[in-house]
Amino acid sequence: MTNPARVLNVLGTTNLGGAESRVMELYRAMDRDKVQFDFLVHTDKEGQYSEEIRRLGGRIYSVPRFRVINILAYRRALKKFFGEHSDYAAVHGHMTSTASIYLPIAKRAGAGMTIAHARSAGVDRGIKGIVTKLVRYPLKYRADYCFTCSAEAGEAVYGRKWIEKGRVWTIPNAIDTQRFQYNPAVREAVRAELGLTGRFVVGHIGRFGFMKNHKYLIEVFASLCRMRDDAVLVLIGKGELEDSIREQVRNLGLEDRVQFLGSRLDVERYYQAFDYFVFPSTFEGLPGSVAEAQASGLRCLVSDKVTREVALTDLVTYKSIKEPADNWAAEIMRNAKKALERKDMCAAIAEKDFDVRRQAAKMEAFYVGKKNPPGTITRLQCKNGTGMNEEGKA
């Protein structure tokens, strides 16, 4: 038996996160006799996925986090690493903020092909966001392949002209649909564990950062609490803004109605317990959590800043985050009864090419050089919300 082609995935960490979760879903579904993943991360700390990666046969390496002022040391670390690990069939850069630095170094060291993968349609506020844009500007010229998870993310990272030239490929943020399949027994068990039996549960899964807009989410939930006494909010995730959100909850007197569960490897169980999924992000690439929620049969109320490409079913409704929070709460109330009519949506998700098993087979062929990129040439969408009807439904 020949050795598998080894692919290096470059990420910030091996912790729970959007990009990390999508890569791990793919890794689990991959035929590892054909393709094996390794990981290069920008931290020396162990992550929630580290143990599983090693169990699956992957290796984890680290380089220092890029801080601008350490650019020379950062480049030296990369040159040293790729000088010692030059035999990768592909280097897949999911961390586009510095991919214009590490991908050319990997290529010169002997990597078979280099891939940049845009997974976000925005950047952080302030100086950090400005630096990110500057550093990644030349990325499209320095990668063999430019991937994206959505048209908006592709335009944000590579620019409109690069897309118009047909140089950007959209790769579905595929999920393990069977893992998130609706299960009434699991639903009741989790609700009992959390003391949620008989309650109307609003759920959100996402990192506590500017992008996810938790402050607005709490405002929406506070408004919902004024409309119904049984409402509970469950938040899954960690992040730098968690303390400020906890303070906001305390100030509103909602401590007994909001549960902070931290990061969870078994998020599929909690989707079952939710009654409604609310996602008011300020920007996204293509949020896997919204796809997971749909696979679980959940109704989703999503920010109009999120790509319409994530509306894989009719369970998704879009609403502007410029509207008063009361409007979001009223929308939840209008659909509250329908939200309890859960059904299996896995087949519908798979039909949209978002099942990870199909995607894994395509990626295997691509990594070993047998086929073209396993996606479609990105097509730009209208900024006014193509794909929505007048009510904001996809």
Short mmCIF file of C-alpha atoms in Angstrom, two decimals:
data_model
loop_
_atom_site.label_atom_id
_atom_site.label_comp_id
_atom_site.label_asym_id
_atom_site.label_seq_id
_atom_site.Cartn_x
_atom_site.Cartn_y
_atom_site.Cartn_z
CA MET A 1 0.00 0.00 0.00
CA THR A 2 1.37 3.41 -0.95
CA ASN A 3 1.69 6.17 1.59
CA PRO A 4 -1.20 8.65 1.68
CA ALA A 5 -0.76 12.12 0.26
CA ARG A 6 -0.14 14.45 3.19
CA VAL A 7 -1.93 17.81 3.30
CA LEU A 8 -0.96 20.58 5.71
CA ASN A 9 -3.87 22.65 7.04
CA VAL A 10 -2.80 26.04 8.36
CA LEU A 11 -5.03 27.41 11.13
CA GLY A 12 -4.85 29.68 14.14
CA THR A 13 -5.46 26.91 16.68
CA THR A 14 -6.91 23.43 17.05
CA ASN A 15 -9.68 24.77 19.28
CA LEU A 16 -13.36 24.73 18.48
CA GLY A 17 -14.15 27.29 15.81
CA GLY A 18 -15.84 27.68 12.46
CA ALA A 19 -12.91 26.87 10.17
CA GLU A 20 -11.54 24.28 12.57
CA SER A 21 -14.88 22.48 12.79
CA ARG A 22 -15.28 22.36 9.02
CA VAL A 23 -11.77 20.98 8.55
CA MET A 24 -12.33 18.34 11.23
CA GLU A 25 -15.64 17.26 9.70
CA LEU A 26 -13.80 16.74 6.42
CA TYR A 27 -10.89 14.98 8.13
CA ARG A 28 -13.16 12.44 9.82
CA ALA A 29 -14.89 11.62 6.53
CA MET A 30 -11.69 11.40 4.48
CA ASP A 31 -10.23 8.07 3.38
CA ARG A 32 -7.02 8.43 5.36
CA ASP A 33 -5.36 5.65 3.39
CA LYS A 34 -5.45 8.10 0.49
CA VAL A 35 -5.08 11.49 2.18
CA GLN A 36 -3.75 12.34 5.62
CA PHE A 37 -3.98 15.74 7.29
CA ASP A 38 -1.35 17.54 9.33
CA PHE A 39 -1.85 20.89 11.05
CA LEU A 40 0.30 24.00 11.42
CA VAL A 41 -1.12 26.32 14.07
CA HIS A 42 -0.15 29.72 15.46
CA THR A 43 0.05 28.72 19.11
CA ASP A 44 1.93 26.24 21.25
CA LYS A 45 -1.16 25.44 23.33
CA GLU A 46 -3.17 22.26 23.00
CA GLY A 47 -6.67 22.66 21.55
CA GLN A 48 -9.92 20.74 21.94
CA TYR A 49 -9.25 18.90 18.68
CA SER A 50 -5.58 18.07 19.34
CA GLU A 51 -6.16 14.64 20.85
CA GLU A 52 -8.53 13.59 18.06
CA ILE A 53 -6.14 14.81 15.36
CA ARG A 54 -3.34 12.65 16.71
CA ARG A 55 -5.70 9.70 17.10
CA LEU A 56 -6.61 10.00 13.41
CA GLY A 57 -2.93 9.98 12.44
CA GLY A 58 -2.36 13.70 12.04
CA ARG A 59 0.64 15.67 13.26
CA ILE A 60 0.46 19.11 14.84
CA TYR A 61 3.19 21.73 14.46
CA SER A 62 3.31 25.32 15.66
CA VAL A 63 4.80 28.68 14.73
CA PRO A 64 4.58 31.97 16.63
CA ARG A 65 1.49 34.11 16.26
CA PHE A 66 1.99 36.94 13.76
CA ARG A 67 2.05 40.34 15.52
CA VAL A 68 3.39 42.59 12.72
CA ILE A 69 6.40 43.69 14.77
CA ASN A 70 7.67 40.09 14.70
CA ILE A 71 7.41 39.69 10.93
CA LEU A 72 11.10 38.80 10.54
CA ALA A 73 10.92 36.19 13.29
CA TYR A 74 7.64 34.91 11.81
CA ARG A 75 9.21 34.44 8.38
CA ARG A 76 12.27 32.73 9.90
CA ALA A 77 10.06 30.29 11.77
CA LEU A 78 8.13 29.47 8.59
CA LYS A 79 11.29 29.03 6.51
CA LYS A 80 12.71 26.71 9.14
CA PHE A 81 9.50 24.68 9.32
CA PHE A 82 9.00 24.27 5.57
CA GLY A 83 12.69 23.62 5.11
CA GLU A 84 12.23 20.59 7.34
CA HIS A 85 8.77 19.62 5.99
CA SER A 86 8.87 20.19 2.25
CA ASP A 87 7.08 17.10 0.97
CA TYR A 88 3.42 18.12 1.33
CA ALA A 89 1.13 17.38 -1.60
CA ALA A 90 -0.75 20.54 -0.64
CA VAL A 91 -0.62 23.34 1.88
CA HIS A 92 -4.18 24.50 2.57
CA GLY A 93 -4.28 27.91 4.19
CA HIS A 94 -7.51 28.54 6.09
CA MET A 95 -5.91 31.46 7.93
CA THR A 96 -5.90 34.07 5.16
CA SER A 97 -4.68 36.95 7.32
CA THR A 98 -1.07 35.82 6.82
CA ALA A 99 -1.41 33.31 3.97
CA SER A 100 0.34 35.72 1.59
CA ILE A 101 3.42 35.17 3.77
CA TYR A 102 3.38 31.45 4.51
CA LEU A 103 2.07 30.06 1.19
CA PRO A 104 4.93 31.42 -0.98
CA ILE A 105 7.46 30.12 1.55
CA ALA A 106 5.81 26.69 1.42
CA LYS A 107 5.83 26.74 -2.39
CA ARG A 108 9.50 27.65 -2.62
CA ALA A 109 10.30 24.86 -0.17
CA GLY A 110 8.67 22.29 -2.46
CA ALA A 111 4.96 22.03 -1.59
CA GLY A 112 2.98 20.43 -4.43
CA MET A 113 0.28 23.10 -4.46
CA THR A 114 -0.82 25.98 -2.27
CA ILE A 115 -4.42 26.85 -1.50
CA ALA A 116 -5.87 29.98 0.11
CA HIS A 117 -9.33 29.48 1.59
CA ALA A 118 -11.43 32.58 2.37
CA ARG A 119 -13.81 31.84 5.22
CA SER A 120 -14.90 35.30 6.36
CA ALA A 121 -16.46 38.29 4.62
CA GLY A 122 -15.13 40.83 7.10
CA VAL A 123 -12.32 41.75 9.46
CA ASP A 124 -12.03 42.89 13.05
CA ARG A 125 -12.45 46.54 13.92
CA GLY A 126 -9.60 49.03 14.26
CA ILE A 127 -5.91 48.65 13.49
CA LYS A 128 -6.06 44.85 13.48
CA GLY A 129 -8.58 44.87 10.64
CA ILE A 130 -6.58 47.41 8.63
CA VAL A 131 -3.39 45.37 8.99
CA THR A 132 -5.24 42.19 7.98
CA LYS A 133 -6.43 43.79 4.76
CA LEU A 134 -2.96 45.10 3.93
CA VAL A 135 -1.16 41.84 4.62
CA ARG A 136 -3.57 39.68 2.65
CA TYR A 137 -3.93 42.04 -0.34
CA PRO A 138 -1.37 40.16 -2.50
CA LEU A 139 -2.73 36.74 -1.50
CA LYS A 140 -4.56 36.11 -4.76
CA TYR A 141 -1.26 36.35 -6.64
CA ARG A 142 0.58 34.07 -4.26
CA ALA A 143 -1.66 30.99 -4.08
CA ASP A 144 -2.04 28.30 -6.73
CA TYR A 145 -5.76 28.07 -5.94
CA CYS A 146 -8.17 30.57 -4.39
CA PHE A 147 -11.04 28.93 -2.52
CA THR A 148 -13.94 30.55 -0.71
CA CYS A 149 -16.98 29.41 1.24
CA SER A 150 -19.25 32.10 -0.24
CA ALA A 151 -19.31 34.81 -2.89
CA GLU A 152 -19.15 37.53 -0.24
CA ALA A 153 -16.10 36.02 1.45
CA GLY A 154 -14.43 35.57 -1.93
CA GLU A 155 -14.95 39.20 -2.86
CA ALA A 156 -13.78 40.41 0.56
CA VAL A 157 -10.50 38.48 0.38
CA TYR A 158 -9.63 38.32 -3.33
CA GLY A 159 -11.56 41.23 -4.81
CA ARG A 160 -14.30 41.50 -7.40
CA LYS A 161 -11.97 41.47 -10.42
CA TRP A 162 -10.37 38.17 -9.42
CA ILE A 163 -13.79 36.61 -9.17
CA GLU A 164 -14.87 38.04 -12.52
CA LYS A 165 -11.79 36.43 -14.06
CA GLY A 166 -13.01 33.03 -12.84
CA ARG A 167 -10.07 32.58 -10.47
CA VAL A 168 -12.07 31.81 -7.31
CA TRP A 169 -13.73 28.49 -6.47
CA THR A 170 -16.63 28.12 -4.03
CA ILE A 171 -16.26 25.07 -1.81
CA PRO A 172 -19.34 24.17 0.29
CA ASN A 173 -18.89 24.35 4.06
CA ALA A 174 -20.02 20.75 4.24
CA ILE A 175 -21.26 19.18 7.47
CA ASP A 176 -21.89 15.67 8.73
CA THR A 177 -25.66 15.76 8.22
CA GLN A 178 -26.22 12.46 10.03
CA ARG A 179 -24.52 13.81 13.14
CA PHE A 180 -27.04 16.66 13.37
CA GLN A 181 -30.14 14.67 12.43
CA TYR A 182 -33.14 15.53 14.59
CA ASN A 183 -33.62 13.08 17.45
CA PRO A 184 -36.60 13.59 19.83
CA ALA A 185 -35.09 11.31 22.48
CA VAL A 186 -31.86 13.29 22.60
CA ARG A 187 -33.87 16.50 22.68
CA GLU A 188 -35.77 15.49 25.80
CA ALA A 189 -32.65 14.14 27.51
CA VAL A 190 -30.63 17.33 27.01
CA ARG A 191 -33.53 19.56 28.00
CA ALA A 192 -33.87 17.56 31.21
CA GLU A 193 -30.13 17.82 31.91
CA LEU A 194 -30.24 21.60 31.55
CA GLY A 195 -33.51 22.07 33.40
CA LEU A 196 -35.27 23.27 30.25
CA THR A 197 -38.27 20.95 30.15
CA GLY A 198 -41.36 22.96 29.28
CA ARG A 199 -39.34 26.06 28.34
CA PHE A 200 -39.04 27.86 24.99
CA VAL A 201 -35.33 27.65 24.24
CA VAL A 202 -33.51 30.12 22.00
CA GLY A 203 -30.04 28.93 21.05
CA HIS A 204 -26.86 30.43 19.69
CA ILE A 205 -23.50 28.83 18.95
CA GLY A 206 -20.54 31.07 18.23
CA ARG A 207 -17.40 32.67 19.56
CA PHE A 208 -17.85 35.69 21.82
CA GLY A 209 -16.34 38.26 19.47
CA PHE A 210 -17.41 41.36 17.57
CA MET A 211 -18.47 39.37 14.52
CA LYS A 212 -21.17 37.34 16.31
CA ASN A 213 -22.94 40.42 17.73
CA HIS A 214 -23.90 38.92 21.10
CA LYS A 215 -24.80 42.35 22.49
CA TYR A 216 -27.65 42.66 20.00
CA LEU A 217 -28.64 39.04 20.61
CA ILE A 218 -29.10 39.78 24.32
CA GLU A 219 -31.24 42.81 23.44
CA VAL A 220 -33.42 40.59 21.25
CA PHE A 221 -33.75 38.02 24.01
CA ALA A 222 -34.61 40.67 26.60
CA SER A 223 -37.42 41.80 24.32
CA LEU A 224 -38.60 38.21 23.86
CA CYS A 225 -38.71 37.78 27.65
CA ARG A 226 -41.21 40.62 27.83
CA MET A 227 -43.41 38.69 25.41
CA ARG A 228 -43.28 35.25 27.03
CA ASP A 229 -42.41 34.02 30.51
CA ASP A 230 -40.96 30.67 29.49
CA ALA A 231 -38.12 31.93 27.26
CA VAL A 232 -34.56 30.75 27.97
CA LEU A 233 -31.37 31.57 26.05
CA VAL A 234 -28.56 29.02 25.73
CA LEU A 235 -25.16 30.30 24.57
CA ILE A 236 -22.36 27.96 23.47
CA GLY A 237 -18.89 29.31 22.86
CA LYS A 238 -16.00 31.20 24.44
CA GLY A 239 -14.23 34.43 23.55
CA GLU A 240 -12.83 37.77 24.63
CA LEU A 241 -16.23 39.46 24.92
CA GLU A 242 -17.85 36.85 27.16
CA ASP A 243 -17.35 38.85 30.37
CA SER A 244 -18.99 41.95 28.90
CA ILE A 245 -21.96 39.87 27.72
CA ARG A 246 -22.32 38.31 31.15
CA GLU A 247 -22.35 41.82 32.63
CA GLN A 248 -25.04 42.87 30.14
CA VAL A 249 -27.14 39.87 31.18
CA ARG A 250 -26.73 40.77 34.88
CA ASN A 251 -27.65 44.40 34.27
CA LEU A 252 -30.86 43.27 32.57
CA GLY A 253 -31.71 40.92 35.43
CA LEU A 254 -31.68 37.87 33.15
CA GLU A 255 -29.14 35.68 34.96
CA ASP A 256 -31.72 32.95 35.65
CA ARG A 257 -32.83 32.90 32.00
CA VAL A 258 -29.48 32.78 30.19
CA GLN A 259 -27.18 29.75 30.28
CA PHE A 260 -23.50 30.05 29.30
CA LEU A 261 -22.29 26.55 28.44
CA GLY A 262 -18.79 27.34 27.16
CA SER A 263 -17.21 25.40 24.29
CA ARG A 264 -18.67 21.95 23.58
CA LEU A 265 -17.39 19.19 21.36
CA ASP A 266 -20.86 17.60 21.29
CA VAL A 267 -22.76 20.62 19.95
CA GLU A 268 -25.05 18.33 17.96
CA ARG A 269 -26.84 17.40 21.21
CA TYR A 270 -27.68 21.01 22.02
CA TYR A 271 -29.20 21.82 18.65
CA GLN A 272 -31.74 19.13 19.51
CA ALA A 273 -32.69 20.96 22.72
CA PHE A 274 -33.20 24.36 21.05
CA ASP A 275 -36.54 25.60 19.75
CA TYR A 276 -35.16 28.49 17.71
CA PHE A 277 -31.70 29.43 16.44
CA VAL A 278 -30.86 33.15 16.38
CA PHE A 279 -27.76 34.43 14.59
CA PRO A 280 -27.38 38.25 14.34
CA SER A 281 -23.78 38.42 13.03
CA THR A 282 -22.21 41.63 11.75
CA PHE A 283 -20.39 39.64 9.04
CA GLU A 284 -19.66 36.02 8.16
CA GLY A 285 -18.23 33.81 5.45
CA LEU A 286 -20.73 30.99 5.42
CA PRO A 287 -21.57 30.00 9.01
CA GLY A 288 -21.52 26.25 9.46
CA SER A 289 -23.61 26.58 12.61
CA VAL A 290 -26.58 27.81 10.55
CA ALA A 291 -26.22 24.80 8.25
CA GLU A 292 -26.01 22.52 11.30
CA ALA A 293 -29.10 24.11 12.81
CA GLN A 294 -31.06 23.49 9.62
CA ALA A 295 -29.92 19.86 9.52
CA SER A 296 -31.38 19.59 13.02
CA GLY A 297 -34.70 20.93 11.76
CA LEU A 298 -34.41 24.27 13.59
CA ARG A 299 -35.96 27.51 12.44
CA CYS A 300 -33.24 30.13 12.09
CA LEU A 301 -33.47 33.91 12.33
CA VAL A 302 -30.32 35.26 10.70
CA SER A 303 -28.75 38.66 10.14
CA ASP A 304 -29.05 40.21 6.69
CA LYS A 305 -25.24 40.55 6.80
CA VAL A 306 -24.95 36.78 6.41
CA THR A 307 -24.75 35.30 2.91
CA ARG A 308 -27.97 33.97 1.38
CA GLU A 309 -25.96 30.92 0.34
CA VAL A 310 -26.40 29.47 3.83
CA ALA A 311 -30.19 29.30 3.38
CA LEU A 312 -30.20 25.64 2.37
CA THR A 313 -33.85 25.16 3.36
CA ASP A 314 -36.95 27.27 3.95
CA LEU A 315 -36.18 27.25 7.68
CA VAL A 316 -34.04 30.40 7.37
CA THR A 317 -35.43 33.93 7.67
CA TYR A 318 -33.23 37.01 7.27
CA LYS A 319 -33.68 40.27 9.17
CA SER A 320 -31.71 43.50 9.37
CA ILE A 321 -29.65 44.10 12.49
CA LYS A 322 -30.41 47.80 12.01
CA GLU A 323 -34.00 47.10 13.05
CA PRO A 324 -35.06 47.43 16.71
CA ALA A 325 -34.51 44.29 18.74
CA ASP A 326 -38.28 44.19 19.35
CA ASN A 327 -38.78 43.37 15.66
CA TRP A 328 -36.56 40.32 15.94
CA ALA A 329 -38.41 39.15 19.04
CA ALA A 330 -41.74 39.65 17.28
CA GLU A 331 -40.49 37.54 14.34
CA ILE A 332 -39.59 34.73 16.73
CA MET A 333 -43.04 34.95 18.30
CA ARG A 334 -44.76 34.78 14.90
CA ASN A 335 -43.04 31.49 14.13
CA ALA A 336 -42.90 30.02 17.64
CA LYS A 337 -45.56 27.35 17.03
CA LYS A 338 -44.12 26.37 13.66
CA ALA A 339 -40.69 26.10 15.29
CA LEU A 340 -41.91 23.19 17.40
CA GLU A 341 -42.79 21.19 14.26
CA ARG A 342 -39.33 19.65 13.84
CA LYS A 343 -38.50 17.23 11.06
CA ASP A 344 -35.51 15.50 9.50
CA MET A 345 -33.81 17.87 7.03
CA CYS A 346 -30.63 15.88 6.35
CA ALA A 347 -31.63 14.84 2.84
CA ALA A 348 -32.46 18.43 1.91
CA ILE A 349 -29.04 19.59 3.11
CA ALA A 350 -27.26 16.80 1.24
CA GLU A 351 -29.06 17.68 -1.98
CA LYS A 352 -27.41 21.12 -1.82
CA ASP A 353 -23.99 19.40 -1.85
CA PHE A 354 -23.42 20.21 1.83
CA ASP A 355 -22.96 16.64 3.02
CA VAL A 356 -19.37 16.11 4.14
CA ARG A 357 -19.11 12.57 2.78
CA ARG A 358 -19.68 13.73 -0.78
CA GLN A 359 -17.30 16.63 -0.26
CA ALA A 360 -14.59 14.39 1.23
CA ALA A 361 -14.55 12.17 -1.86
CA LYS A 362 -14.15 15.21 -4.11
CA MET A 363 -11.39 16.70 -1.97
CA GLU A 364 -9.50 13.41 -1.92
CA ALA A 365 -9.41 13.39 -5.73
CA PHE A 366 -8.30 17.02 -5.81
CA TYR A 367 -5.52 16.61 -3.27
CA VAL A 368 -3.99 13.67 -5.12
CA GLY A 369 -4.10 15.62 -8.37
CA LYS A 370 -6.74 13.65 -10.25
CA LYS A 371 -9.37 16.35 -10.73
CA ASN A 372 -10.01 20.08 -10.78
CA PRO A 373 -11.08 21.91 -7.59
CA PRO A 374 -14.21 20.27 -6.09
CA GLY A 375 -16.46 23.30 -6.29
CA THR A 376 -17.89 25.87 -8.66
CA ILE A 377 -16.53 29.11 -10.03
CA THR A 378 -17.74 31.81 -7.67
CA ARG A 379 -20.54 34.02 -8.92
CA LEU A 380 -21.11 37.35 -7.22
CA GLN A 381 -24.49 38.00 -5.65
CA CYS A 382 -26.32 41.30 -5.60
CA LYS A 383 -25.70 43.37 -2.49
CA ASN A 384 -29.42 44.07 -2.10
CA GLY A 385 -30.12 40.49 -1.12
CA THR A 386 -30.62 38.30 -4.16
CA GLY A 387 -32.55 35.18 -3.24
CA MET A 388 -34.89 36.81 -0.76
CA ASN A 389 -38.56 37.54 -1.09
CA GLU A 390 -40.21 40.68 0.23
CA GLU A 391 -40.60 39.15 3.69
CA GLY A 392 -36.90 38.43 3.90
CA LYS A 393 -37.22 34.68 3.49
CA ALA A 394 -34.75 32.79 1.38
#
